[in-house]
Amino acid sequence: QVQLVESGGGLVQAGGSLRLSCVQSGRTVSNYPMGWFRQAPGKEREFVAGISWSGGSTYYAEFGKGRFTISRDNAKNTVYLQMNSLKPEDTAVYSCASGKRYSSGRYADDYDYWGQGTQVTVSS
């Protein structure tokens, strides 16, 4: 049973930073892409960022390019999302996702497990 547990969310002022973490249990992360998604109230879940199983390739939604950085530590079974220059429109529940083996991690369809999420609130 794959489980994903996120942490690091909270309340931050616009322009601030947060670092989200996600620990996976049930299987090692090393053979799977990992990613982050978010869902704001009244909106559909959207892809934020993805990282290949090796960490050699990363992918970002347009809104996150230049502000968000995804990284992974396979030895710790952990993936991170560093978010800088946060905006009120970044307010959402951010969920970690584990991808299908050998998929790229670039597309939403590459993922088959999601965590419960952590709330990120950016005040203006």
PDB file of N, CA and C in Angstrom, residues 9-100:
ATOM      1  N   GLY A   9       3.097  22.953   4.703  1.00  0.00           N
ATOM      2  CA  GLY A   9       2.161  23.999   4.322  1.00  0.00           C
ATOM      3  C   GLY A   9       1.955  24.990   5.449  1.00  0.00           C
ATOM      4  N   GLY A  10       1.219  26.056   5.157  1.00  0.00           N
ATOM      5  CA  GLY A  10       0.945  27.052   6.180  1.00  0.00           C
ATOM      6  C   GLY A  10       0.482  28.342   5.580  1.00  0.00           C
ATOM      7  N   LEU A  11       0.484  29.376   6.426  1.00  0.00           N
ATOM      8  CA  LEU A  11       0.073  30.712   6.024  1.00  0.00           C
ATOM      9  C   LEU A  11       1.311  31.572   5.810  1.00  0.00           C
ATOM     10  N   VAL A  12       1.363  32.230   4.669  1.00  0.00           N
ATOM     11  CA  VAL A  12       2.516  33.072   4.350  1.00  0.00           C
ATOM     12  C   VAL A  12       2.022  34.310   3.629  1.00  0.00           C
ATOM     13  N   GLN A  13       2.762  35.396   3.784  1.00  0.00           N
ATOM     14  CA  GLN A  13       2.401  36.619   3.069  1.00  0.00           C
ATOM     15  C   GLN A  13       2.857  36.551   1.620  1.00  0.00           C
ATOM     16  N   ALA A  14       2.190  37.302   0.786  1.00  0.00           N
ATOM     17  CA  ALA A  14       2.586  37.373  -0.610  1.00  0.00           C
ATOM     18  C   ALA A  14       4.067  37.768  -0.712  1.00  0.00           C
ATOM     19  N   GLY A  15       4.759  37.085  -1.603  1.00  0.00           N
ATOM     20  CA  GLY A  15       6.187  37.311  -1.762  1.00  0.00           C
ATOM     21  C   GLY A  15       7.049  36.390  -0.926  1.00  0.00           C
ATOM     22  N   GLY A  16       6.414  35.671  -0.012  1.00  0.00           N
ATOM     23  CA  GLY A  16       7.144  34.765   0.860  1.00  0.00           C
ATOM     24  C   GLY A  16       7.425  33.421   0.217  1.00  0.00           C
ATOM     25  N   SER A  17       7.993  32.529   1.024  1.00  0.00           N
ATOM     26  CA  SER A  17       8.408  31.208   0.536  1.00  0.00           C
ATOM     27  C   SER A  17       7.926  30.113   1.477  1.00  0.00           C
ATOM     28  N   LEU A  18       7.731  28.951   0.897  1.00  0.00           N
ATOM     29  CA  LEU A  18       7.442  27.740   1.662  1.00  0.00           C
ATOM     30  C   LEU A  18       8.153  26.573   1.004  1.00  0.00           C
ATOM     31  N   ARG A  19       8.495  25.598   1.814  1.00  0.00           N
ATOM     32  CA  ARG A  19       9.072  24.364   1.293  1.00  0.00           C
ATOM     33  C   ARG A  19       8.203  23.208   1.734  1.00  0.00           C
ATOM     34  N   LEU A  20       7.611  22.532   0.779  1.00  0.00           N
ATOM     35  CA  LEU A  20       6.792  21.367   1.067  1.00  0.00           C
ATOM     36  C   LEU A  20       7.628  20.103   0.969  1.00  0.00           C
ATOM     37  N   SER A  21       7.301  19.149   1.820  1.00  0.00           N
ATOM     38  CA  SER A  21       7.972  17.850   1.792  1.00  0.00           C
ATOM     39  C   SER A  21       6.926  16.750   1.683  1.00  0.00           C
ATOM     40  N   CYS A  22       7.339  15.644   1.115  1.00  0.00           N
ATOM     41  CA  CYS A  22       6.441  14.494   0.979  1.00  0.00           C
ATOM     42  C   CYS A  22       7.254  13.228   1.150  1.00  0.00           C
ATOM     43  N   VAL A  23       6.838  12.423   2.103  1.00  0.00           N
ATOM     44  CA  VAL A  23       7.504  11.145   2.333  1.00  0.00           C
ATOM     45  C   VAL A  23       6.607  10.022   1.825  1.00  0.00           C
ATOM     46  N   GLN A  24       7.182   9.142   1.046  1.00  0.00           N
ATOM     47  CA  GLN A  24       6.435   7.998   0.515  1.00  0.00           C
ATOM     48  C   GLN A  24       6.818   6.742   1.282  1.00  0.00           C
ATOM     49  N   SER A  25       5.818   5.929   1.586  1.00  0.00           N
ATOM     50  CA  SER A  25       6.043   4.604   2.161  1.00  0.00           C
ATOM     51  C   SER A  25       5.293   3.583   1.319  1.00  0.00           C
ATOM     52  N   GLY A  26       5.681   2.337   1.447  1.00  0.00           N
ATOM     53  CA  GLY A  26       5.017   1.281   0.696  1.00  0.00           C
ATOM     54  C   GLY A  26       5.779   0.842  -0.539  1.00  0.00           C
ATOM     55  N   ARG A  27       6.602   1.742  -1.071  1.00  0.00           N
ATOM     56  CA  ARG A  27       7.515   1.389  -2.144  1.00  0.00           C
ATOM     57  C   ARG A  27       8.585   2.470  -2.193  1.00  0.00           C
ATOM     58  N   THR A  28       9.733   2.104  -2.692  1.00  0.00           N
ATOM     59  CA  THR A  28      10.802   3.098  -2.797  1.00  0.00           C
ATOM     60  C   THR A  28      10.500   4.040  -3.953  1.00  0.00           C
ATOM     61  N   VAL A  29      10.916   5.282  -3.797  1.00  0.00           N
ATOM     62  CA  VAL A  29      10.609   6.270  -4.829  1.00  0.00           C
ATOM     63  C   VAL A  29      11.536   6.168  -6.026  1.00  0.00           C
ATOM     64  N   SER A  30      12.616   5.423  -5.864  1.00  0.00           N
ATOM     65  CA  SER A  30      13.714   5.530  -6.820  1.00  0.00           C
ATOM     66  C   SER A  30      13.344   5.117  -8.247  1.00  0.00           C
ATOM     67  N   ASN A  31      12.333   4.298  -8.447  1.00  0.00           N
ATOM     68  CA  ASN A  31      11.985   3.865  -9.797  1.00  0.00           C
ATOM     69  C   ASN A  31      10.764   4.580 -10.362  1.00  0.00           C
ATOM     70  N   TYR A  32      10.317   5.589  -9.665  1.00  0.00           N
ATOM     71  CA  TYR A  32       9.060   6.215 -10.038  1.00  0.00           C
ATOM     72  C   TYR A  32       9.202   7.738 -10.112  1.00  0.00           C
ATOM     73  N   PRO A  33       8.526   8.346 -11.057  1.00  0.00           N
ATOM     74  CA  PRO A  33       8.490   9.813 -11.043  1.00  0.00           C
ATOM     75  C   PRO A  33       7.630  10.285  -9.871  1.00  0.00           C
ATOM     76  N   MET A  34       7.881  11.493  -9.422  1.00  0.00           N
ATOM     77  CA  MET A  34       7.108  12.079  -8.332  1.00  0.00           C
ATOM     78  C   MET A  34       6.635  13.456  -8.759  1.00  0.00           C
ATOM     79  N   GLY A  35       5.563  13.905  -8.169  1.00  0.00           N
ATOM     80  CA  GLY A  35       5.050  15.200  -8.573  1.00  0.00           C
ATOM     81  C   GLY A  35       4.228  15.875  -7.494  1.00  0.00           C
ATOM     82  N   TRP A  36       3.828  17.084  -7.818  1.00  0.00           N
ATOM     83  CA  TRP A  36       2.965  17.873  -6.957  1.00  0.00           C
ATOM     84  C   TRP A  36       1.779  18.382  -7.767  1.00  0.00           C
ATOM     85  N   PHE A  37       0.620  18.353  -7.137  1.00  0.00           N
ATOM     86  CA  PHE A  37      -0.601  18.892  -7.709  1.00  0.00           C
ATOM     87  C   PHE A  37      -1.205  19.850  -6.687  1.00  0.00           C
ATOM     88  N   ARG A  38      -2.132  20.677  -7.135  1.00  0.00           N
ATOM     89  CA  ARG A  38      -2.828  21.546  -6.201  1.00  0.00           C
ATOM     90  C   ARG A  38      -4.285  21.666  -6.609  1.00  0.00           C
ATOM     91  N   GLN A  39      -5.109  21.982  -5.607  1.00  0.00           N
ATOM     92  CA  GLN A  39      -6.523  22.185  -5.870  1.00  0.00           C
ATOM     93  C   GLN A  39      -7.026  23.332  -5.007  1.00  0.00           C
ATOM     94  N   ALA A  40      -7.495  24.363  -5.659  1.00  0.00           N
ATOM     95  CA  ALA A  40      -8.079  25.506  -4.969  1.00  0.00           C
ATOM     96  C   ALA A  40      -9.581  25.293  -4.836  1.00  0.00           C
ATOM     97  N   PRO A  41     -10.222  25.950  -3.875  1.00  0.00           N
ATOM     98  CA  PRO A  41     -11.668  25.786  -3.690  1.00  0.00           C
ATOM     99  C   PRO A  41     -12.443  26.090  -4.961  1.00  0.00           C
ATOM    100  N   GLY A  42     -13.310  25.181  -5.333  1.00  0.00           N
ATOM    101  CA  GLY A  42     -14.145  25.380  -6.505  1.00  0.00           C
ATOM    102  C   GLY A  42     -13.445  25.132  -7.825  1.00  0.00           C
ATOM    103  N   LYS A  43     -12.202  24.674  -7.777  1.00  0.00           N
ATOM    104  CA  LYS A  43     -11.449  24.437  -9.002  1.00  0.00           C
ATOM    105  C   LYS A  43     -11.004  22.993  -9.088  1.00  0.00           C
ATOM    106  N   GLU A  44     -10.664  22.568 -10.294  1.00  0.00           N
ATOM    107  CA  GLU A  44     -10.172  21.208 -10.486  1.00  0.00           C
ATOM    108  C   GLU A  44      -8.699  21.117 -10.042  1.00  0.00           C
ATOM    109  N   ARG A  45      -8.303  19.902  -9.731  1.00  0.00           N
ATOM    110  CA  ARG A  45      -6.907  19.673  -9.398  1.00  0.00           C
ATOM    111  C   ARG A  45      -6.044  19.937 -10.630  1.00  0.00           C
ATOM    112  N   GLU A  46      -4.902  20.589 -10.405  1.00  0.00           N
ATOM    113  CA  GLU A  46      -4.010  20.879 -11.521  1.00  0.00           C
ATOM    114  C   GLU A  46      -2.578  20.475 -11.199  1.00  0.00           C
ATOM    115  N   PHE A  47      -1.878  20.134 -12.230  1.00  0.00           N
ATOM    116  CA  PHE A  47      -0.471  19.737 -12.134  1.00  0.00           C
ATOM    117  C   PHE A  47       0.372  20.955 -11.788  1.00  0.00           C
ATOM    118  N   VAL A  48       1.300  20.777 -10.845  1.00  0.00           N
ATOM    119  CA  VAL A  48       2.202  21.860 -10.464  1.00  0.00           C
ATOM    120  C   VAL A  48       3.611  21.584 -10.964  1.00  0.00           C
ATOM    121  N   ALA A  49       4.135  20.402 -10.640  1.00  0.00           N
ATOM    122  CA  ALA A  49       5.513  20.086 -11.008  1.00  0.00           C
ATOM    123  C   ALA A  49       5.711  18.590 -10.956  1.00  0.00           C
ATOM    124  N   GLY A  50       6.660  18.096 -11.751  1.00  0.00           N
ATOM    125  CA  GLY A  50       7.000  16.687 -11.747  1.00  0.00           C
ATOM    126  C   GLY A  50       8.493  16.501 -11.900  1.00  0.00           C
ATOM    127  N   ILE A  51       8.984  15.364 -11.418  1.00  0.00           N
ATOM    128  CA  ILE A  51      10.407  15.074 -11.505  1.00  0.00           C
ATOM    129  C   ILE A  51      10.575  13.608 -11.864  1.00  0.00           C
ATOM    130  N   SER A  52      11.480  13.339 -12.790  1.00  0.00           N
ATOM    131  CA  SER A  52      11.710  11.962 -13.237  1.00  0.00           C
ATOM    132  C   SER A  52      12.302  11.124 -12.111  1.00  0.00           C
ATOM    133  N   TRP A  53      12.288   9.803 -12.322  1.00  0.00           N
ATOM    134  CA  TRP A  53      12.745   8.917 -11.256  1.00  0.00           C
ATOM    135  C   TRP A  53      14.202   9.179 -10.880  1.00  0.00           C
ATOM    136  N   SER A  54      14.994   9.612 -11.837  1.00  0.00           N
ATOM    137  CA  SER A  54      16.411   9.866 -11.571  1.00  0.00           C
ATOM    138  C   SER A  54      16.660  11.276 -11.039  1.00  0.00           C
ATOM    139  N   GLY A  55      15.657  12.139 -11.197  1.00  0.00           N
ATOM    140  CA  GLY A  55      15.851  13.544 -10.856  1.00  0.00           C
ATOM    141  C   GLY A  55      16.464  14.351 -11.969  1.00  0.00           C
ATOM    142  N   GLY A  56      16.755  13.691 -13.083  1.00  0.00           N
ATOM    143  CA  GLY A  56      17.431  14.379 -14.170  1.00  0.00           C
ATOM    144  C   GLY A  56      16.544  15.294 -14.982  1.00  0.00           C
ATOM    145  N   SER A  57      15.247  15.073 -14.902  1.00  0.00           N
ATOM    146  CA  SER A  57      14.314  15.918 -15.654  1.00  0.00           C
ATOM    147  C   SER A  57      13.235  16.448 -14.723  1.00  0.00           C
ATOM    148  N   THR A  58      12.919  17.709 -14.893  1.00  0.00           N
ATOM    149  CA  THR A  58      11.852  18.327 -14.101  1.00  0.00           C
ATOM    150  C   THR A  58      10.879  19.041 -15.029  1.00  0.00           C
ATOM    151  N   TYR A  59       9.649  19.139 -14.608  1.00  0.00           N
ATOM    152  CA  TYR A  59       8.593  19.730 -15.417  1.00  0.00           C
ATOM    153  C   TYR A  59       7.747  20.627 -14.523  1.00  0.00           C
ATOM    154  N   TYR A  60       7.335  21.760 -15.072  1.00  0.00           N
ATOM    155  CA  TYR A  60       6.576  22.725 -14.299  1.00  0.00           C
ATOM    156  C   TYR A  60       5.383  23.247 -15.088  1.00  0.00           C
ATOM    157  N   ALA A  61       4.303  23.493 -14.354  1.00  0.00           N
ATOM    158  CA  ALA A  61       3.212  24.241 -14.950  1.00  0.00           C
ATOM    159  C   ALA A  61       3.701  25.660 -15.212  1.00  0.00           C
ATOM    160  N   GLU A  62       3.088  26.316 -16.175  1.00  0.00           N
ATOM    161  CA  GLU A  62       3.532  27.647 -16.562  1.00  0.00           C
ATOM    162  C   GLU A  62       3.559  28.596 -15.373  1.00  0.00           C
ATOM    163  N   PHE A  63       2.578  28.494 -14.494  1.00  0.00           N
ATOM    164  CA  PHE A  63       2.492  29.431 -13.374  1.00  0.00           C
ATOM    165  C   PHE A  63       3.616  29.232 -12.366  1.00  0.00           C
ATOM    166  N   GLY A  64       4.287  28.082 -12.412  1.00  0.00           N
ATOM    167  CA  GLY A  64       5.330  27.800 -11.440  1.00  0.00           C
ATOM    168  C   GLY A  64       6.745  28.006 -11.946  1.00  0.00           C
ATOM    169  N   LYS A  65       6.885  28.185 -13.239  1.00  0.00           N
ATOM    170  CA  LYS A  65       8.227  28.333 -13.800  1.00  0.00           C
ATOM    171  C   LYS A  65       8.914  29.575 -13.251  1.00  0.00           C
ATOM    172  N   GLY A  66      10.139  29.398 -12.789  1.00  0.00           N
ATOM    173  CA  GLY A  66      10.899  30.500 -12.228  1.00  0.00           C
ATOM    174  C   GLY A  66      10.620  30.773 -10.759  1.00  0.00           C
ATOM    175  N   ARG A  67       9.562  30.169 -10.225  1.00  0.00           N
ATOM    176  CA  ARG A  67       9.224  30.396  -8.799  1.00  0.00           C
ATOM    177  C   ARG A  67       9.280  29.110  -7.982  1.00  0.00           C
ATOM    178  N   PHE A  68       8.908  27.992  -8.607  1.00  0.00           N
ATOM    179  CA  PHE A  68       8.856  26.713  -7.896  1.00  0.00           C
ATOM    180  C   PHE A  68      10.005  25.810  -8.338  1.00  0.00           C
ATOM    181  N   THR A  69      10.510  25.011  -7.390  1.00  0.00           N
ATOM    182  CA  THR A  69      11.554  24.048  -7.705  1.00  0.00           C
ATOM    183  C   THR A  69      11.222  22.717  -7.049  1.00  0.00           C
ATOM    184  N   ILE A  70      11.158  21.681  -7.859  1.00  0.00           N
ATOM    185  CA  ILE A  70      10.921  20.344  -7.330  1.00  0.00           C
ATOM    186  C   ILE A  70      12.243  19.605  -7.255  1.00  0.00           C
ATOM    187  N   SER A  71      12.399  18.819  -6.205  1.00  0.00           N
ATOM    188  CA  SER A  71      13.616  18.024  -6.052  1.00  0.00           C
ATOM    189  C   SER A  71      13.261  16.746  -5.297  1.00  0.00           C
ATOM    190  N   ARG A  72      14.198  15.825  -5.294  1.00  0.00           N
ATOM    191  CA  ARG A  72      13.939  14.555  -4.624  1.00  0.00           C
ATOM    192  C   ARG A  72      15.193  14.035  -3.957  1.00  0.00           C
ATOM    193  N   ASP A  73      14.989  13.272  -2.895  1.00  0.00           N
ATOM    194  CA  ASP A  73      16.072  12.588  -2.214  1.00  0.00           C
ATOM    195  C   ASP A  73      15.647  11.124  -2.132  1.00  0.00           C
ATOM    196  N   ASN A  74      16.126  10.326  -3.060  1.00  0.00           N
ATOM    197  CA  ASN A  74      15.689   8.928  -3.117  1.00  0.00           C
ATOM    198  C   ASN A  74      16.098   8.154  -1.877  1.00  0.00           C
ATOM    199  N   ALA A  75      17.202   8.522  -1.281  1.00  0.00           N
ATOM    200  CA  ALA A  75      17.666   7.822  -0.076  1.00  0.00           C
ATOM    201  C   ALA A  75      16.697   8.033   1.085  1.00  0.00           C
ATOM    202  N   LYS A  76      15.983   9.163   1.067  1.00  0.00           N
ATOM    203  CA  LYS A  76      15.021   9.475   2.123  1.00  0.00           C
ATOM    204  C   LYS A  76      13.590   9.209   1.687  1.00  0.00           C
ATOM    205  N   ASN A  77      13.425   8.694   0.471  1.00  0.00           N
ATOM    206  CA  ASN A  77      12.066   8.457  -0.060  1.00  0.00           C
ATOM    207  C   ASN A  77      11.218   9.716   0.002  1.00  0.00           C
ATOM    208  N   THR A  78      11.829  10.829  -0.309  1.00  0.00           N
ATOM    209  CA  THR A  78      11.191  12.127  -0.097  1.00  0.00           C
ATOM    210  C   THR A  78      11.303  12.988  -1.349  1.00  0.00           C
ATOM    211  N   VAL A  79      10.240  13.745  -1.590  1.00  0.00           N
ATOM    212  CA  VAL A  79      10.238  14.737  -2.660  1.00  0.00           C
ATOM    213  C   VAL A  79       9.882  16.093  -2.036  1.00  0.00           C
ATOM    214  N   TYR A  80      10.439  17.148  -2.613  1.00  0.00           N
ATOM    215  CA  TYR A  80      10.256  18.488  -2.072  1.00  0.00           C
ATOM    216  C   TYR A  80       9.695  19.424  -3.145  1.00  0.00           C
ATOM    217  N   LEU A  81       9.049  20.470  -2.665  1.00  0.00           N
ATOM    218  CA  LEU A  81       8.632  21.558  -3.554  1.00  0.00           C
ATOM    219  C   LEU A  81       8.974  22.874  -2.861  1.00  0.00           C
ATOM    220  N   GLN A  82       9.977  23.550  -3.392  1.00  0.00           N
ATOM    221  CA  GLN A  82      10.348  24.866  -2.894  1.00  0.00           C
ATOM    222  C   GLN A  82       9.535  25.901  -3.667  1.00  0.00           C
ATOM    223  N   MET A  83       8.791  26.728  -2.946  1.00  0.00           N
ATOM    224  CA  MET A  83       7.948  27.733  -3.587  1.00  0.00           C
ATOM    225  C   MET A  83       8.373  29.119  -3.125  1.00  0.00           C
ATOM    226  N   ASN A  84       8.786  29.929  -4.057  1.00  0.00           N
ATOM    227  CA  ASN A  84       9.228  31.292  -3.778  1.00  0.00           C
ATOM    228  C   ASN A  84       8.286  32.294  -4.444  1.00  0.00           C
ATOM    229  N   SER A  85       8.375  33.543  -4.001  1.00  0.00           N
ATOM    230  CA  SER A  85       7.565  34.625  -4.582  1.00  0.00           C
ATOM    231  C   SER A  85       6.095  34.230  -4.653  1.00  0.00           C
ATOM    232  N   LEU A  86       5.592  33.730  -3.569  1.00  0.00           N
ATOM    233  CA  LEU A  86       4.219  33.221  -3.555  1.00  0.00           C
ATOM    234  C   LEU A  86       3.210  34.344  -3.743  1.00  0.00           C
ATOM    235  N   LYS A  87       2.124  33.990  -4.415  1.00  0.00           N
ATOM    236  CA  LYS A  87       1.052  34.930  -4.725  1.00  0.00           C
ATOM    237  C   LYS A  87      -0.252  34.437  -4.099  1.00  0.00           C
ATOM    238  N   PRO A  88      -1.195  35.330  -3.846  1.00  0.00           N
ATOM    239  CA  PRO A  88      -2.484  34.878  -3.296  1.00  0.00           C
ATOM    240  C   PRO A  88      -3.151  33.805  -4.152  1.00  0.00           C
ATOM    241  N   GLU A  89      -2.963  33.852  -5.456  1.00  0.00           N
ATOM    242  CA  GLU A  89      -3.570  32.845  -6.333  1.00  0.00           C
ATOM    243  C   GLU A  89      -2.913  31.481  -6.220  1.00  0.00           C
ATOM    244  N   ASP A  90      -1.819  31.382  -5.469  1.00  0.00           N
ATOM    245  CA  ASP A  90      -1.211  30.078  -5.199  1.00  0.00           C
ATOM    246  C   ASP A  90      -1.900  29.355  -4.048  1.00  0.00           C
ATOM    247  N   THR A  91      -2.842  30.019  -3.390  1.00  0.00           N
ATOM    248  CA  THR A  91      -3.563  29.406  -2.282  1.00  0.00           C
ATOM    249  C   THR A  91      -4.313  28.171  -2.765  1.00  0.00           C
ATOM    250  N   ALA A  92      -4.047  27.039  -2.108  1.00  0.00           N
ATOM    251  CA  ALA A  92      -4.647  25.761  -2.515  1.00  0.00           C
ATOM    252  C   ALA A  92      -4.187  24.673  -1.551  1.00  0.00           C
ATOM    253  N   VAL A  93      -4.793  23.511  -1.706  1.00  0.00           N
ATOM    254  CA  VAL A  93      -4.274  22.312  -1.049  1.00  0.00           C
ATOM    255  C   VAL A  93      -3.284  21.669  -2.018  1.00  0.00           C
ATOM    256  N   TYR A  94      -2.071  21.480  -1.559  1.00  0.00           N
ATOM    257  CA  TYR A  94      -1.015  20.904  -2.384  1.00  0.00           C
ATOM    258  C   TYR A  94      -0.837  19.436  -2.019  1.00  0.00           C
ATOM    259  N   SER A  95      -0.910  18.587  -3.027  1.00  0.00           N
ATOM    260  CA  SER A  95      -0.800  17.150  -2.817  1.00  0.00           C
ATOM    261  C   SER A  95       0.392  16.584  -3.569  1.00  0.00           C
ATOM    262  N   CYS A  96       1.064  15.689  -2.903  1.00  0.00           N
ATOM    263  CA  CYS A  96       2.154  14.956  -3.508  1.00  0.00           C
ATOM    264  C   CYS A  96       1.578  13.780  -4.311  1.00  0.00           C
ATOM    265  N   ALA A  97       2.281  13.378  -5.359  1.00  0.00           N
ATOM    266  CA  ALA A  97       1.811  12.271  -6.169  1.00  0.00           C
ATOM    267  C   ALA A  97       2.969  11.360  -6.550  1.00  0.00           C
ATOM    268  N   SER A  98       2.672  10.082  -6.645  1.00  0.00           N
ATOM    269  CA  SER A  98       3.658   9.096  -7.063  1.00  0.00           C
ATOM    270  C   SER A  98       3.253   8.559  -8.421  1.00  0.00           C
ATOM    271  N   GLY A  99       4.240   8.473  -9.299  1.00  0.00           N
ATOM    272  CA  GLY A  99       3.918   8.137 -10.674  1.00  0.00           C
ATOM    273  C   GLY A  99       4.034   6.667 -11.011  1.00  0.00           C
ATOM    274  N   LYS A 100       3.611   6.338 -12.201  1.00  0.00           N
ATOM    275  CA  LYS A 100       3.679   4.979 -12.721  1.00  0.00           C
ATOM    276  C   LYS A 100       5.120   4.686 -13.120  1.00  0.00           C
TER     277      LYS A 100
END
